[in-house]
mmCIF file of C-alpha atoms in Angstrom:
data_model
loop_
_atom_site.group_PDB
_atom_site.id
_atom_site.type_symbol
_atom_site.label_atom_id
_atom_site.label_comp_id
_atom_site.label_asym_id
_atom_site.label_seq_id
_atom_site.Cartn_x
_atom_site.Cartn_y
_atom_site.Cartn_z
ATOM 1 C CA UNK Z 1 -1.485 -35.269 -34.124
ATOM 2 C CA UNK Z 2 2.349 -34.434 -33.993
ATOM 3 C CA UNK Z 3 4.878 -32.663 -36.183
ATOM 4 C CA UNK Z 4 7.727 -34.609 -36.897
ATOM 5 C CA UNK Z 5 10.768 -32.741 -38.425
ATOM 6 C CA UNK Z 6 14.025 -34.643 -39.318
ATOM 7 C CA UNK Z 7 12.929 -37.183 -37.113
ATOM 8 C CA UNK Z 8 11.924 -35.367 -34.113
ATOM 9 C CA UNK Z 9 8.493 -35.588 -32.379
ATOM 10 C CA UNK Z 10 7.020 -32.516 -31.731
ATOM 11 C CA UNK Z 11 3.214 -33.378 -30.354
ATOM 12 C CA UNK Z 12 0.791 -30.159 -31.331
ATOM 13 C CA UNK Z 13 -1.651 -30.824 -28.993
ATOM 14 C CA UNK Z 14 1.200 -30.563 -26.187
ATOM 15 C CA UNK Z 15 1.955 -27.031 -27.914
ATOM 16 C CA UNK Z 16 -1.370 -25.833 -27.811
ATOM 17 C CA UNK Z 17 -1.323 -27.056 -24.255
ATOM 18 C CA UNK Z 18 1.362 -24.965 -23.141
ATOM 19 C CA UNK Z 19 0.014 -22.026 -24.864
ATOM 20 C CA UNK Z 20 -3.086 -22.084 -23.411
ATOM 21 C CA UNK Z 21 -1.489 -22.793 -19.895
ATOM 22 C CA UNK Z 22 0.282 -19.724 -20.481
ATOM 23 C CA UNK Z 23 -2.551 -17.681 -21.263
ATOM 24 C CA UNK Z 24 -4.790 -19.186 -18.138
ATOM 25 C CA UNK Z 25 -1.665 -18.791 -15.936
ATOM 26 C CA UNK Z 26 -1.968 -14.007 -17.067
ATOM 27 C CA UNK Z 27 -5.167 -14.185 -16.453
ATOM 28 C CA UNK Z 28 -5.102 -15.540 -13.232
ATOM 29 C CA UNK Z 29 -3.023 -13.044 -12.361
ATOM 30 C CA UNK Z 30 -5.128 -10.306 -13.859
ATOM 31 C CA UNK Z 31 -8.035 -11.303 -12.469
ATOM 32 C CA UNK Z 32 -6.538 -11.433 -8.594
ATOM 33 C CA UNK Z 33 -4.923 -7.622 -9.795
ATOM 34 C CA UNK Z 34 -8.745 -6.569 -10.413
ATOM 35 C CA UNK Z 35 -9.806 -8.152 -7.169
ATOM 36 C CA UNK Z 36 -7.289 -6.114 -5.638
ATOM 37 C CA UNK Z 37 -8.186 -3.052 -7.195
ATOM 38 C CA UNK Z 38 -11.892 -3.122 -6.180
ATOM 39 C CA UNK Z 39 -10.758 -3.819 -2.862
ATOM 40 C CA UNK Z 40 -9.043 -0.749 -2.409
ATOM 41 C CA UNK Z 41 -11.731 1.141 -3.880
ATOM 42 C CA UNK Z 42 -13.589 0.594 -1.325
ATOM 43 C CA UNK Z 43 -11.302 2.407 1.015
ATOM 44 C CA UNK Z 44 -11.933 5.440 -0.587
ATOM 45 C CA UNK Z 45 -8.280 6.580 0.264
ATOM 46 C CA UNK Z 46 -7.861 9.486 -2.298
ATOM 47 C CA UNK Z 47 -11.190 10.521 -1.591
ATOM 48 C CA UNK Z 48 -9.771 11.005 2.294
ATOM 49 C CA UNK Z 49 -7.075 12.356 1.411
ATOM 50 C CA UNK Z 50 -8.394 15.193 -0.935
ATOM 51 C CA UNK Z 51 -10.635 16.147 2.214
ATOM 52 C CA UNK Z 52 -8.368 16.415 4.414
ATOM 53 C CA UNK Z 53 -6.030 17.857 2.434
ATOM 54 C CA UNK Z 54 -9.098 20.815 1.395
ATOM 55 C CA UNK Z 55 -9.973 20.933 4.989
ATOM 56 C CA UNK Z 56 -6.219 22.079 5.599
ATOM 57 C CA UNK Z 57 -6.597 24.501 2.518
ATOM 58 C CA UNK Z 58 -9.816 26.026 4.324
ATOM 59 C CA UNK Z 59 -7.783 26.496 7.660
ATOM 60 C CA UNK Z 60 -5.066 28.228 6.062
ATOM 61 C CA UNK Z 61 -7.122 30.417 4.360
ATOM 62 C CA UNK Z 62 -9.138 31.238 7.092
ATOM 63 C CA UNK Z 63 -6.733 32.433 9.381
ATOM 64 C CA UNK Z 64 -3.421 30.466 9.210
ATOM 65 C CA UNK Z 65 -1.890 32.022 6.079
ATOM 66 C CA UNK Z 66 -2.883 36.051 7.738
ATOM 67 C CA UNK Z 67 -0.918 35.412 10.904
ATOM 68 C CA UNK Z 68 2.065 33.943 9.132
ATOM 69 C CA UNK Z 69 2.315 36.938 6.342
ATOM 70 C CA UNK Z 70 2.770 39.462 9.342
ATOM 71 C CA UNK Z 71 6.328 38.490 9.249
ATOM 72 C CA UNK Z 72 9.477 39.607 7.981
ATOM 73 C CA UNK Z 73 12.266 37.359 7.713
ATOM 74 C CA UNK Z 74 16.079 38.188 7.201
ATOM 75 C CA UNK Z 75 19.075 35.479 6.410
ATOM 76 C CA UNK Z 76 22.589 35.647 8.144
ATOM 77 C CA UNK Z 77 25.214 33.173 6.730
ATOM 78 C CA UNK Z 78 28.500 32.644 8.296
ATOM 79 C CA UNK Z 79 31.292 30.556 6.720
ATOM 80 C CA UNK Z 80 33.742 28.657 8.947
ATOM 81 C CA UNK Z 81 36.640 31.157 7.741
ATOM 82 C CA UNK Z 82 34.303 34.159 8.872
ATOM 83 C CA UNK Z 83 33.084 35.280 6.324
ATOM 84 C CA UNK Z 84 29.413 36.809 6.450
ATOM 85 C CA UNK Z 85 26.486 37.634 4.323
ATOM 86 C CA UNK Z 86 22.912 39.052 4.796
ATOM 87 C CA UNK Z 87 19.836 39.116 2.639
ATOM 88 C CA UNK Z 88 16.243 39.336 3.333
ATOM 89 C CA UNK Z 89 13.832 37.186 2.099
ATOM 90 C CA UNK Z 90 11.710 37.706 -0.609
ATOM 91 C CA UNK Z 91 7.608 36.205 -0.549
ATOM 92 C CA UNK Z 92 5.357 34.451 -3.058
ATOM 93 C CA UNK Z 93 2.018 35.434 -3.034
ATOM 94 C CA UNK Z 94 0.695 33.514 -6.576
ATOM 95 C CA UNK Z 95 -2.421 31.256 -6.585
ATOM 96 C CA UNK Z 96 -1.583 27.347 -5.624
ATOM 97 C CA UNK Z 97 -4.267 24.610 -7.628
ATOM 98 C CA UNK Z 98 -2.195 21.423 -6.705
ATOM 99 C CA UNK Z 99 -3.805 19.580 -9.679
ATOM 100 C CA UNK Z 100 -5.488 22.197 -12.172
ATOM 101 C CA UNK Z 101 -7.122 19.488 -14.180
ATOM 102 C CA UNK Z 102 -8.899 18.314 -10.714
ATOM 103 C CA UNK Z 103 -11.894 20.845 -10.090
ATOM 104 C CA UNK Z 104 -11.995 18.495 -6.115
ATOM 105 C CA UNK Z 105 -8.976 20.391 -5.044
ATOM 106 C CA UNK Z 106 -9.641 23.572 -3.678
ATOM 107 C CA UNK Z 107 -6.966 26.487 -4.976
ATOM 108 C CA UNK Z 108 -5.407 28.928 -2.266
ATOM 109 C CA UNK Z 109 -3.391 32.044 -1.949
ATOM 110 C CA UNK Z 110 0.136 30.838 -1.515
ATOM 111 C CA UNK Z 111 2.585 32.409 1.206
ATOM 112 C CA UNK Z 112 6.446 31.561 1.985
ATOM 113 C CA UNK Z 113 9.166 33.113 1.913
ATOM 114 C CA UNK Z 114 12.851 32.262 -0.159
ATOM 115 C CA UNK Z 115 15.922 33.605 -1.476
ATOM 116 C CA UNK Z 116 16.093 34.716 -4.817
ATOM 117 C CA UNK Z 117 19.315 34.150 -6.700
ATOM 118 C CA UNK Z 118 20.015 38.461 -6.368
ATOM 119 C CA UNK Z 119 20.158 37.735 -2.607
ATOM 120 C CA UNK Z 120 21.719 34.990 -2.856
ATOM 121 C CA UNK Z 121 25.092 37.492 -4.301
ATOM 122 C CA UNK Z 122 24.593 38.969 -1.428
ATOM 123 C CA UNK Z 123 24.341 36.484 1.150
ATOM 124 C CA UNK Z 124 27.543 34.782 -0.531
ATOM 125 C CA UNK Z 125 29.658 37.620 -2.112
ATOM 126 C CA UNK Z 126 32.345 35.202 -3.041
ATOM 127 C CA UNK Z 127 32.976 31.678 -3.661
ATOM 128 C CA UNK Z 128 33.594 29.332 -0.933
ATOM 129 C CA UNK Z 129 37.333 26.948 -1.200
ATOM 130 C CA UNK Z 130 36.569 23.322 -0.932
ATOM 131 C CA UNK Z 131 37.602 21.678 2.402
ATOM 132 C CA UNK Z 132 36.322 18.319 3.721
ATOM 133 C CA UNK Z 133 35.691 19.047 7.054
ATOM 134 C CA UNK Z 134 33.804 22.809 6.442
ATOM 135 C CA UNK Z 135 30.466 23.749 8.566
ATOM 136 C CA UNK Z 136 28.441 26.832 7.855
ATOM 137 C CA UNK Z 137 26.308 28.335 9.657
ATOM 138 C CA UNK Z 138 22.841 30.328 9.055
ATOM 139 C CA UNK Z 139 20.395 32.401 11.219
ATOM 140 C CA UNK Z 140 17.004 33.132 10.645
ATOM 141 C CA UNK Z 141 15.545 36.591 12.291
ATOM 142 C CA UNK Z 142 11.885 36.486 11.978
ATOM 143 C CA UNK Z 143 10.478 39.715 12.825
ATOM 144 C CA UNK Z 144 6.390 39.019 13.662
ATOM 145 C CA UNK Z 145 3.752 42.113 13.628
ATOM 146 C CA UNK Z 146 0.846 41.274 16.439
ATOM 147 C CA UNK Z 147 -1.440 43.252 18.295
ATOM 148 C CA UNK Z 148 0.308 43.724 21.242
ATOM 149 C CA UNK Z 149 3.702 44.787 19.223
ATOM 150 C CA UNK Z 150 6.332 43.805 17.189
ATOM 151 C CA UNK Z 151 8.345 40.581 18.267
ATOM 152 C CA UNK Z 152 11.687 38.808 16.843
ATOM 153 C CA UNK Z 153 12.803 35.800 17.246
ATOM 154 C CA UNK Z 154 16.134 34.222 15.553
ATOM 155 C CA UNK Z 155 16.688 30.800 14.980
ATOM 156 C CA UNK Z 156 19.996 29.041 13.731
ATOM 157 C CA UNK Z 157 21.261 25.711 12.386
ATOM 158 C CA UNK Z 158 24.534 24.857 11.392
ATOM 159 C CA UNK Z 159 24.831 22.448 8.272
ATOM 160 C CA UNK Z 160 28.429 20.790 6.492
ATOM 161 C CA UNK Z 161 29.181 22.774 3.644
ATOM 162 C CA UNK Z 162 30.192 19.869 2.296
ATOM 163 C CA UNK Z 163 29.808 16.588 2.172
ATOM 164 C CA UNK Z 164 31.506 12.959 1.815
ATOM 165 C CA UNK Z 165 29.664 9.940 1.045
ATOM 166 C CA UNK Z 166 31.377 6.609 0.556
ATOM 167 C CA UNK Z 167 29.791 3.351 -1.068
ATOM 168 C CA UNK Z 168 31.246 0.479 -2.217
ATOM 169 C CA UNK Z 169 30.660 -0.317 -5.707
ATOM 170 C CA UNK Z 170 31.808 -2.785 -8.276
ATOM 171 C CA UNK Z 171 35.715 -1.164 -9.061
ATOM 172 C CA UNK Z 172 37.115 1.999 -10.234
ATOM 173 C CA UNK Z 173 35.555 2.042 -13.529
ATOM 174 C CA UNK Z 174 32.130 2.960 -12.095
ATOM 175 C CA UNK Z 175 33.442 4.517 -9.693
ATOM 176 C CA UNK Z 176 34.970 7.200 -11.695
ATOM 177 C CA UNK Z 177 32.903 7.107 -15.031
ATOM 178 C CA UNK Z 178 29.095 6.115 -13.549
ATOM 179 C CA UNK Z 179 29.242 7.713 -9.548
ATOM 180 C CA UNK Z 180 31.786 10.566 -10.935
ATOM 181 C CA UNK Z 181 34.081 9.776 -7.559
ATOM 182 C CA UNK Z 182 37.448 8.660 -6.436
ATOM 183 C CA UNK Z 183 38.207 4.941 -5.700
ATOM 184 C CA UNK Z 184 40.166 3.703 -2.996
ATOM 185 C CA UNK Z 185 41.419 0.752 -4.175
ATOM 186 C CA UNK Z 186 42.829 -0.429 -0.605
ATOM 187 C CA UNK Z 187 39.720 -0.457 1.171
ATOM 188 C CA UNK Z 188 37.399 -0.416 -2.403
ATOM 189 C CA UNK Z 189 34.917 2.473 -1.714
ATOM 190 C CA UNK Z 190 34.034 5.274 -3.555
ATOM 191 C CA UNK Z 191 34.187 8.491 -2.223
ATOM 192 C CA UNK Z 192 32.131 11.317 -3.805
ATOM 193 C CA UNK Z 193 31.794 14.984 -2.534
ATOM 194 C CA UNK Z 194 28.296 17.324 -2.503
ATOM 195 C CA UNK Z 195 28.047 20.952 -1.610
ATOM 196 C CA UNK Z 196 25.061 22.251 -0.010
ATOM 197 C CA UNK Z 197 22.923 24.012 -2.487
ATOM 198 C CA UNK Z 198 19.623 24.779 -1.278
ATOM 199 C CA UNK Z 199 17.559 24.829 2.354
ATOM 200 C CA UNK Z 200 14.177 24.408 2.953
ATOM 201 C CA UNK Z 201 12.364 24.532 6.624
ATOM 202 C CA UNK Z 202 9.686 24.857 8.349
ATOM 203 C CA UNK Z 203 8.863 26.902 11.568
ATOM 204 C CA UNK Z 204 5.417 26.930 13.952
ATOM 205 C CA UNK Z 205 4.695 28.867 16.712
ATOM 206 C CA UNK Z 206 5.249 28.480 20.214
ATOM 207 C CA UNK Z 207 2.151 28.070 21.726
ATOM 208 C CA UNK Z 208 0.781 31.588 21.887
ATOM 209 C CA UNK Z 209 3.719 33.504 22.944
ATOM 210 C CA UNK Z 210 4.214 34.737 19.741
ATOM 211 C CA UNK Z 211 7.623 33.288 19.142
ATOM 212 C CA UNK Z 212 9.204 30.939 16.572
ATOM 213 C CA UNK Z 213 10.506 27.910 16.469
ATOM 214 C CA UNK Z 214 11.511 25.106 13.896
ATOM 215 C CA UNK Z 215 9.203 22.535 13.231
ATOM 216 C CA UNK Z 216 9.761 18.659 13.176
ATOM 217 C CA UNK Z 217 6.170 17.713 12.811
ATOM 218 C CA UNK Z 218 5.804 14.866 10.197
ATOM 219 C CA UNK Z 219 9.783 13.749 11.406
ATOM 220 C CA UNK Z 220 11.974 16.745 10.312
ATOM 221 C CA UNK Z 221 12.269 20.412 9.881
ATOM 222 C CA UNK Z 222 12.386 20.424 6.001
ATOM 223 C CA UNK Z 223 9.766 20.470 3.927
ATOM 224 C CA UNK Z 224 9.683 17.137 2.831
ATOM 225 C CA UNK Z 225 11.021 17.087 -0.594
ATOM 226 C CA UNK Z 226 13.097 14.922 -1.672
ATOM 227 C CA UNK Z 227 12.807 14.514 2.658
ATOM 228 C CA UNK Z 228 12.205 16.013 6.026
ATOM 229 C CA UNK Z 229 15.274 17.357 6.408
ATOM 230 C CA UNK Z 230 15.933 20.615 5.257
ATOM 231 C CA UNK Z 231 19.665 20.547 3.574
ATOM 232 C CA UNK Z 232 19.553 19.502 0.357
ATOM 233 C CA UNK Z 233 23.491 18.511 -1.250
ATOM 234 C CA UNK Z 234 24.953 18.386 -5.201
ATOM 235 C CA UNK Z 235 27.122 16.447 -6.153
ATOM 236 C CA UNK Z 236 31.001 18.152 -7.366
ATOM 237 C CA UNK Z 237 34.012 16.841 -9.137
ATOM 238 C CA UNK Z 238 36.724 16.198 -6.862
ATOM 239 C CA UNK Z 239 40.459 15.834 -8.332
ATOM 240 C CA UNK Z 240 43.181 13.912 -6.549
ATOM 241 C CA UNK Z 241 46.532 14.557 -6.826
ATOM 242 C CA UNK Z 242 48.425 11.707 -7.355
ATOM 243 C CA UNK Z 243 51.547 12.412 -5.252
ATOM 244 C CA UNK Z 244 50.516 14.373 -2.498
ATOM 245 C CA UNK Z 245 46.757 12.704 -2.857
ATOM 246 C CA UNK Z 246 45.357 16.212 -1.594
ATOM 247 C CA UNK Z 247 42.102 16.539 -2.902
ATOM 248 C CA UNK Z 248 40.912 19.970 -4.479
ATOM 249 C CA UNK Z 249 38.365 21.091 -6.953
ATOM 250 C CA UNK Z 250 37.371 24.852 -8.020
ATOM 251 C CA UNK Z 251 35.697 27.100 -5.279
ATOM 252 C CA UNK Z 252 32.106 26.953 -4.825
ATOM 253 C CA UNK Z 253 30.125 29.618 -6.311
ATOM 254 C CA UNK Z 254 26.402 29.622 -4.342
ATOM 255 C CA UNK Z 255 25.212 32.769 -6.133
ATOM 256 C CA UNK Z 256 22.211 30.023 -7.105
ATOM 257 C CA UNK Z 257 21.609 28.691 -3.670
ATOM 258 C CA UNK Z 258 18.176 28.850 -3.023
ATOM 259 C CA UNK Z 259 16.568 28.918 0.802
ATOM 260 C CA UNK Z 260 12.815 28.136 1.088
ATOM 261 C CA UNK Z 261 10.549 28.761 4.705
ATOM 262 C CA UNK Z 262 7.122 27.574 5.277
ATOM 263 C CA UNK Z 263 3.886 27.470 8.003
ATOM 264 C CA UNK Z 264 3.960 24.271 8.968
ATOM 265 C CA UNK Z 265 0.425 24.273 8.116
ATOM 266 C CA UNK Z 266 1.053 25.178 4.504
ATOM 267 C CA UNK Z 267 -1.081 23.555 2.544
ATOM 268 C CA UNK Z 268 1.554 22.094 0.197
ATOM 269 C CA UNK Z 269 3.543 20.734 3.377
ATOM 270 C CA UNK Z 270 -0.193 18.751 4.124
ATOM 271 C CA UNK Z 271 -0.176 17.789 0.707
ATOM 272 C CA UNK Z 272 3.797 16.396 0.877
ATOM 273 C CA UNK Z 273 2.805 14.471 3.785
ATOM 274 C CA UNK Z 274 -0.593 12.932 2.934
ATOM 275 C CA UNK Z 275 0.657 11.613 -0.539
ATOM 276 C CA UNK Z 276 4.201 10.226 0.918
ATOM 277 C CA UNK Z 277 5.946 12.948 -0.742
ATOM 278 C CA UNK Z 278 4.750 12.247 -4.452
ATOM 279 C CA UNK Z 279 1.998 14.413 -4.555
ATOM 280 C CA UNK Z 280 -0.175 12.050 -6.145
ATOM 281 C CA UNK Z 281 -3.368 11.380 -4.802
ATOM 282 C CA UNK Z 282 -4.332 8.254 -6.723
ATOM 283 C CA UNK Z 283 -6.469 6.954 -8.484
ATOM 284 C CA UNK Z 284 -10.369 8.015 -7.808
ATOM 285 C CA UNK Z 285 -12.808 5.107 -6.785
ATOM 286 C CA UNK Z 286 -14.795 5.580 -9.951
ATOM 287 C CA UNK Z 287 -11.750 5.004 -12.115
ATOM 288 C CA UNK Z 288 -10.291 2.484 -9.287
ATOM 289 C CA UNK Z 289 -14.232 0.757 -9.986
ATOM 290 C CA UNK Z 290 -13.424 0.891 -13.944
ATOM 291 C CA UNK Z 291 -10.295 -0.477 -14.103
ATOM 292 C CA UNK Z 292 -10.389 -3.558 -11.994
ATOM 293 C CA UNK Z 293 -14.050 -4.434 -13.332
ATOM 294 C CA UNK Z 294 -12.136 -4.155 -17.044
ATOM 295 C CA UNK Z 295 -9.480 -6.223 -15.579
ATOM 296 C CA UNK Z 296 -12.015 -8.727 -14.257
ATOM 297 C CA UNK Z 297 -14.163 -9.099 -17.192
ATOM 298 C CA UNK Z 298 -11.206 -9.334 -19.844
ATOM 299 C CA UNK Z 299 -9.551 -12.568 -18.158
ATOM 300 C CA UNK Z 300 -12.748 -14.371 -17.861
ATOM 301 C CA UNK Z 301 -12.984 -13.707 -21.557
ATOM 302 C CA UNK Z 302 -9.846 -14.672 -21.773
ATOM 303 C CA UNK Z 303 -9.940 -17.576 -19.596
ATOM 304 C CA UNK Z 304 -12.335 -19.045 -21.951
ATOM 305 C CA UNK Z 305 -9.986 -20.520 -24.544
ATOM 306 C CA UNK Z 306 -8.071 -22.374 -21.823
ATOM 307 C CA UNK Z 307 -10.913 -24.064 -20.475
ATOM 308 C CA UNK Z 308 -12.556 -24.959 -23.546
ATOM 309 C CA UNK Z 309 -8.909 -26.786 -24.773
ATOM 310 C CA UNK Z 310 -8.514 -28.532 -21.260
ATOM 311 C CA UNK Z 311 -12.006 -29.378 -20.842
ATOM 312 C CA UNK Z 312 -11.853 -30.965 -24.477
ATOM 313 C CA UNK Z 313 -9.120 -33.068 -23.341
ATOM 314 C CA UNK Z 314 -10.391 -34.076 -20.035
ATOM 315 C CA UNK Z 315 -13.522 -35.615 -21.861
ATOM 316 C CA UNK Z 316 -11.697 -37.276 -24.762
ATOM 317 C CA UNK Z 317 -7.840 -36.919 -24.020
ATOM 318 C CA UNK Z 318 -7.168 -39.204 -27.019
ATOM 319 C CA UNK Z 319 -9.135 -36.953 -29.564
ATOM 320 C CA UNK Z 320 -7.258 -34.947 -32.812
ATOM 321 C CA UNK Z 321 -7.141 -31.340 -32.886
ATOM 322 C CA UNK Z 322 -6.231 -30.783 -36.165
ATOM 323 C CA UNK Z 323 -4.252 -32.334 -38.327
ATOM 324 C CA UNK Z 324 -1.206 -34.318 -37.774
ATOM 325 C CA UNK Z 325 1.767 -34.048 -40.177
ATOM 326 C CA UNK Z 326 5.487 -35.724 -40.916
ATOM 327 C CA UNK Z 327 8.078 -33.962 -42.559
ATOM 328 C CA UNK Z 328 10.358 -35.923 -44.595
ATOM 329 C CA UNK Z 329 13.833 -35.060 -46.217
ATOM 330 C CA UNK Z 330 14.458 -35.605 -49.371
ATOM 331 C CA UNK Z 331 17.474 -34.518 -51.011
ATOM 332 C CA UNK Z 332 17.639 -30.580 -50.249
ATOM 333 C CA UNK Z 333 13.939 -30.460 -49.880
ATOM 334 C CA UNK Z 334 11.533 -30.941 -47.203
ATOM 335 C CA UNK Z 335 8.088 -32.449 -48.210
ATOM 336 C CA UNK Z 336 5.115 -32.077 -45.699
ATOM 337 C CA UNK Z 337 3.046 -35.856 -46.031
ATOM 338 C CA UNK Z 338 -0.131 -35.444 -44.102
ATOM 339 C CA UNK Z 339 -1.520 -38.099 -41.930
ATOM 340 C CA UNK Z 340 -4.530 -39.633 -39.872
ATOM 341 C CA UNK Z 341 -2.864 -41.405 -37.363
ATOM 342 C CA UNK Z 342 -1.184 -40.230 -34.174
ATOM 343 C CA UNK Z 343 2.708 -40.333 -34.145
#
């Protein structure tokens, strides 16, 4: 059986044939994807992680989140031309449920402490001029109630104010219209500017002295979103001027910066670090169970099509499937003559 159009030989078996192959070639691959699947359901992993994430929930309720709430803590920021602000730092108390629609989490009373954008006027009264090379620096005074008397402890960091990255990219078009930066056409990178717009750490205490420290556990002293370190930068529209190629843009308003601190054994800092900083979980092993069983059973089903056509073949490679037919031309019109016989 073939088609023949205008002269040309198309066989329809061989189309069929490469359909099919097609078809046996997805569900191969589906099939090894459900494999897969029931694999890792047998690791249980989200059912790990949810318990040790609640069993980090129950310490912090239990006694973690009381000794970290008898604390006051108070911001100083000093900017390299010396100017300086104060504020102290406001807390959130609300209810945390990391996943409401997940009754396997267990929901706790949250407690850290940030600046609120009203402080924030007061820790920056006034814009901040652009410079390249600008540092910043901030101290935290953390002022601890405990039983044998009030202790402070104050710990600083000093961060860029800004901040220059260079790439190279594909020319000055995307340079300037896609990355929003200036090109250097000699050496062909693109330099963009950021401004540091929020902080968030962590801090533990020292043993049991009763002083403060930051905390690196999990490989940094931020909080782990978008990573472990705690500055976080935005990006700002630099202009160059073309004759004297000094670079300038308006001064920095951070009346919105925003400063977060947490216990290292926050709950939400566990849950950061357990799910790789997506807080997702995954999949369950019921629905893990589900899904690559589905998987499984649909390209078998599947499957079947292919190896009933390739079977057929194998037994009888010479048999018809279907009907063979020859297209002739006549004139402006096509005319479809059937036939028996194999082209």
């Amino acid at each position: 059986m073939s088609l023949q159009v205008n002269g040309v030989i198309i066989r329809r078996r061989d189309l069929f044939a490469a359909t099919y192959f097609c078809i046996a070639f997805a569900c191969v691959f589906v099939f090894c994807g459900g494999v897969i699947i029931l694999v890792s359901a047998g690791n249980m992993t989200r059912e790990k992680n949810v318990k040790l994430y609640n069993s980090a929930v129950d310490e912090w309720s239990s006694h973690e989140r009381q000794h970290f709430q008898n604390m006051s803590i108070s911001l100083v920021a000093v900017t390299a031309d010396g100017k300086r602000g104060e504020a102290v730092l406001s807390t959130n108390t609300s209810i945390a449920l990391l996943d409401p629609t997940a009754l396997e989490f267990s929901p706790y009373d949250r407690f850290y402490f940030y600046l609120n954008s009203s402080q924030a006027n007061y820790l920056f009264p006034s814009s901040v001029p652009f410079a390249e090379s600008q540092n910043i620096s901030f101290v935290f005074r953390l002022d601890h109630l405990t039983a044998a008397g009030p202790t402070s402890t104050s710990l600083d960091i000093r961060l860029p104010l800004f901040e220059k990255r260079q790439v190279h990219n594909e020319g000055e078009g995307v340079c300037k219209k896609i990355a929003g930066g200036l090109w250097e056409k000699s050496s062909r990178l693109c330099t963009t500017y950021w401004y540091l717009s929020s902080l968030c750490l962590k801090v533990k205490e020292v043993n049991i002295s009763e002083h403060w420290a930051f905390s690196d556990l999990y490989g940094g002293i931020g909080c782990g979103i978008p990573d472990w370190t705690p500055a976080v930068y935005t990006q700002i529209n630099v202009t160059e001027d073309q004759v004297t190629h000094k670079r300038y843009t308006q001064p920095i308003a951070l009346s919105h910066f925003k400063t977060t601190v947490r216990y290292e054994k926050d709950p939400f800092v566990v849950a950061v670090f357990i799910t790789g900083k997506s807080l997702n979980f995954g999949a369950s092993t019921s629905v893990k169970l589900c899904i690559g069983s589905g998987m499984i059973v649909l390209a078998v089903a599947v499957m079947y099509y292919p190896v009933v056509f390739f079977w057929s073949i194998f037994k009888n490679p010479y048999s018809a499937i279907g009907t063979s037919f020859r297209f002739e031309k006549r004139g402006s019109q096509r005319t479809i003559m059937e036939d028996e016989w194999w082209e």
